[in-house]
Structures are given as C-alpha cells and as structure tokens.
C-alpha cells in the first residue's frame, strides 16, 4: 500500500478535499490527520502496523509506538 501526504493551509476545507480525493479512481480511503495531535500519530502507527501484527512483526509495532511517545515528549 502507498500513501499520499497533503499539507494544507490553515483555512483549507479538509472535508471537501477528503471527498474530492475519495472520488479518484484507485483511492481506497482518505483520512484527515492532525500532526499537532499526538492521538492522530498513534492512530497512524496502529493503522500502519495492522499487517505487521497479522504477520507477527511485533518488534516494529513496539518501535513505532516508542518513537511516537518519545518524539512527543521531546516537544514539551
């Protein structure tokens, strides 16, 4: 699976952009993620590692979560 990251301006209509992207051929899903919100980072990490959990790659899951937790703590 490949991902497309779009950086928007502060006043962008994210729901309209999400709906437009969903109309494109080959797009399975579109999600609005707020990089300022650590909860969104955890959500991304869990979504990314669903397949890794299925294959038993627990080390990558733990490393991703640890990186997110330590990165967010260093911002304070």
Short mmCIF file of C-alpha atoms in Angstrom, two decimals, residues 15-61:
data_model
loop_
_atom_site.label_atom_id
_atom_site.label_comp_id
_atom_site.label_asym_id
_atom_site.label_seq_id
_atom_site.Cartn_x
_atom_site.Cartn_y
_atom_site.Cartn_z
CA UNK A 15 -13.78 17.62 4.37
CA UNK A 16 -14.26 18.89 0.80
CA UNK A 17 -10.68 17.87 -0.03
CA UNK A 18 -11.22 14.44 1.51
CA UNK A 19 -14.42 13.95 -0.52
CA UNK A 20 -12.67 15.02 -3.73
CA UNK A 21 -9.80 12.59 -3.15
CA UNK A 22 -12.23 9.75 -2.46
CA UNK A 23 -13.76 10.30 -5.91
CA UNK A 24 -10.46 9.49 -7.63
CA UNK A 25 -10.06 6.09 -9.24
CA UNK A 26 -7.90 3.78 -7.15
CA UNK A 27 -8.37 5.62 -3.84
CA UNK A 28 -9.50 3.19 -1.16
CA UNK A 29 -9.69 5.63 1.74
CA UNK A 30 -8.79 9.16 2.83
CA UNK A 31 -8.27 10.27 6.40
CA UNK A 32 -7.75 13.70 7.94
CA UNK A 33 -4.84 13.56 10.38
CA UNK A 34 -3.74 16.43 12.58
CA UNK A 35 0.04 16.29 13.10
CA UNK A 36 -0.32 18.55 16.12
CA UNK A 37 -2.47 15.92 17.81
CA UNK A 38 -0.42 13.03 19.27
CA UNK A 39 -3.55 10.87 19.27
CA UNK A 40 -3.55 11.10 15.46
CA UNK A 41 0.08 9.94 15.42
CA UNK A 42 -0.81 6.87 17.45
CA UNK A 43 -3.76 6.18 15.18
CA UNK A 44 -1.44 6.33 12.13
CA UNK A 45 1.05 3.99 13.79
CA UNK A 46 -1.63 1.42 14.58
CA UNK A 47 -3.11 1.62 11.08
CA UNK A 48 0.34 1.19 9.54
CA UNK A 49 1.11 -1.89 11.59
CA UNK A 50 -2.12 -3.87 11.12
CA UNK A 51 -0.44 -6.09 8.54
CA UNK A 52 2.68 -6.37 10.67
CA UNK A 53 0.56 -7.67 13.55
CA UNK A 54 -1.03 -10.24 11.27
CA UNK A 55 2.43 -11.47 10.24
CA UNK A 56 3.77 -11.42 13.80
CA UNK A 57 6.15 -8.46 13.39
CA UNK A 58 5.61 -7.17 16.95
CA UNK A 59 9.05 -5.57 17.17
CA UNK A 60 8.17 -2.97 14.52
CA UNK A 61 4.90 -2.12 16.28
#
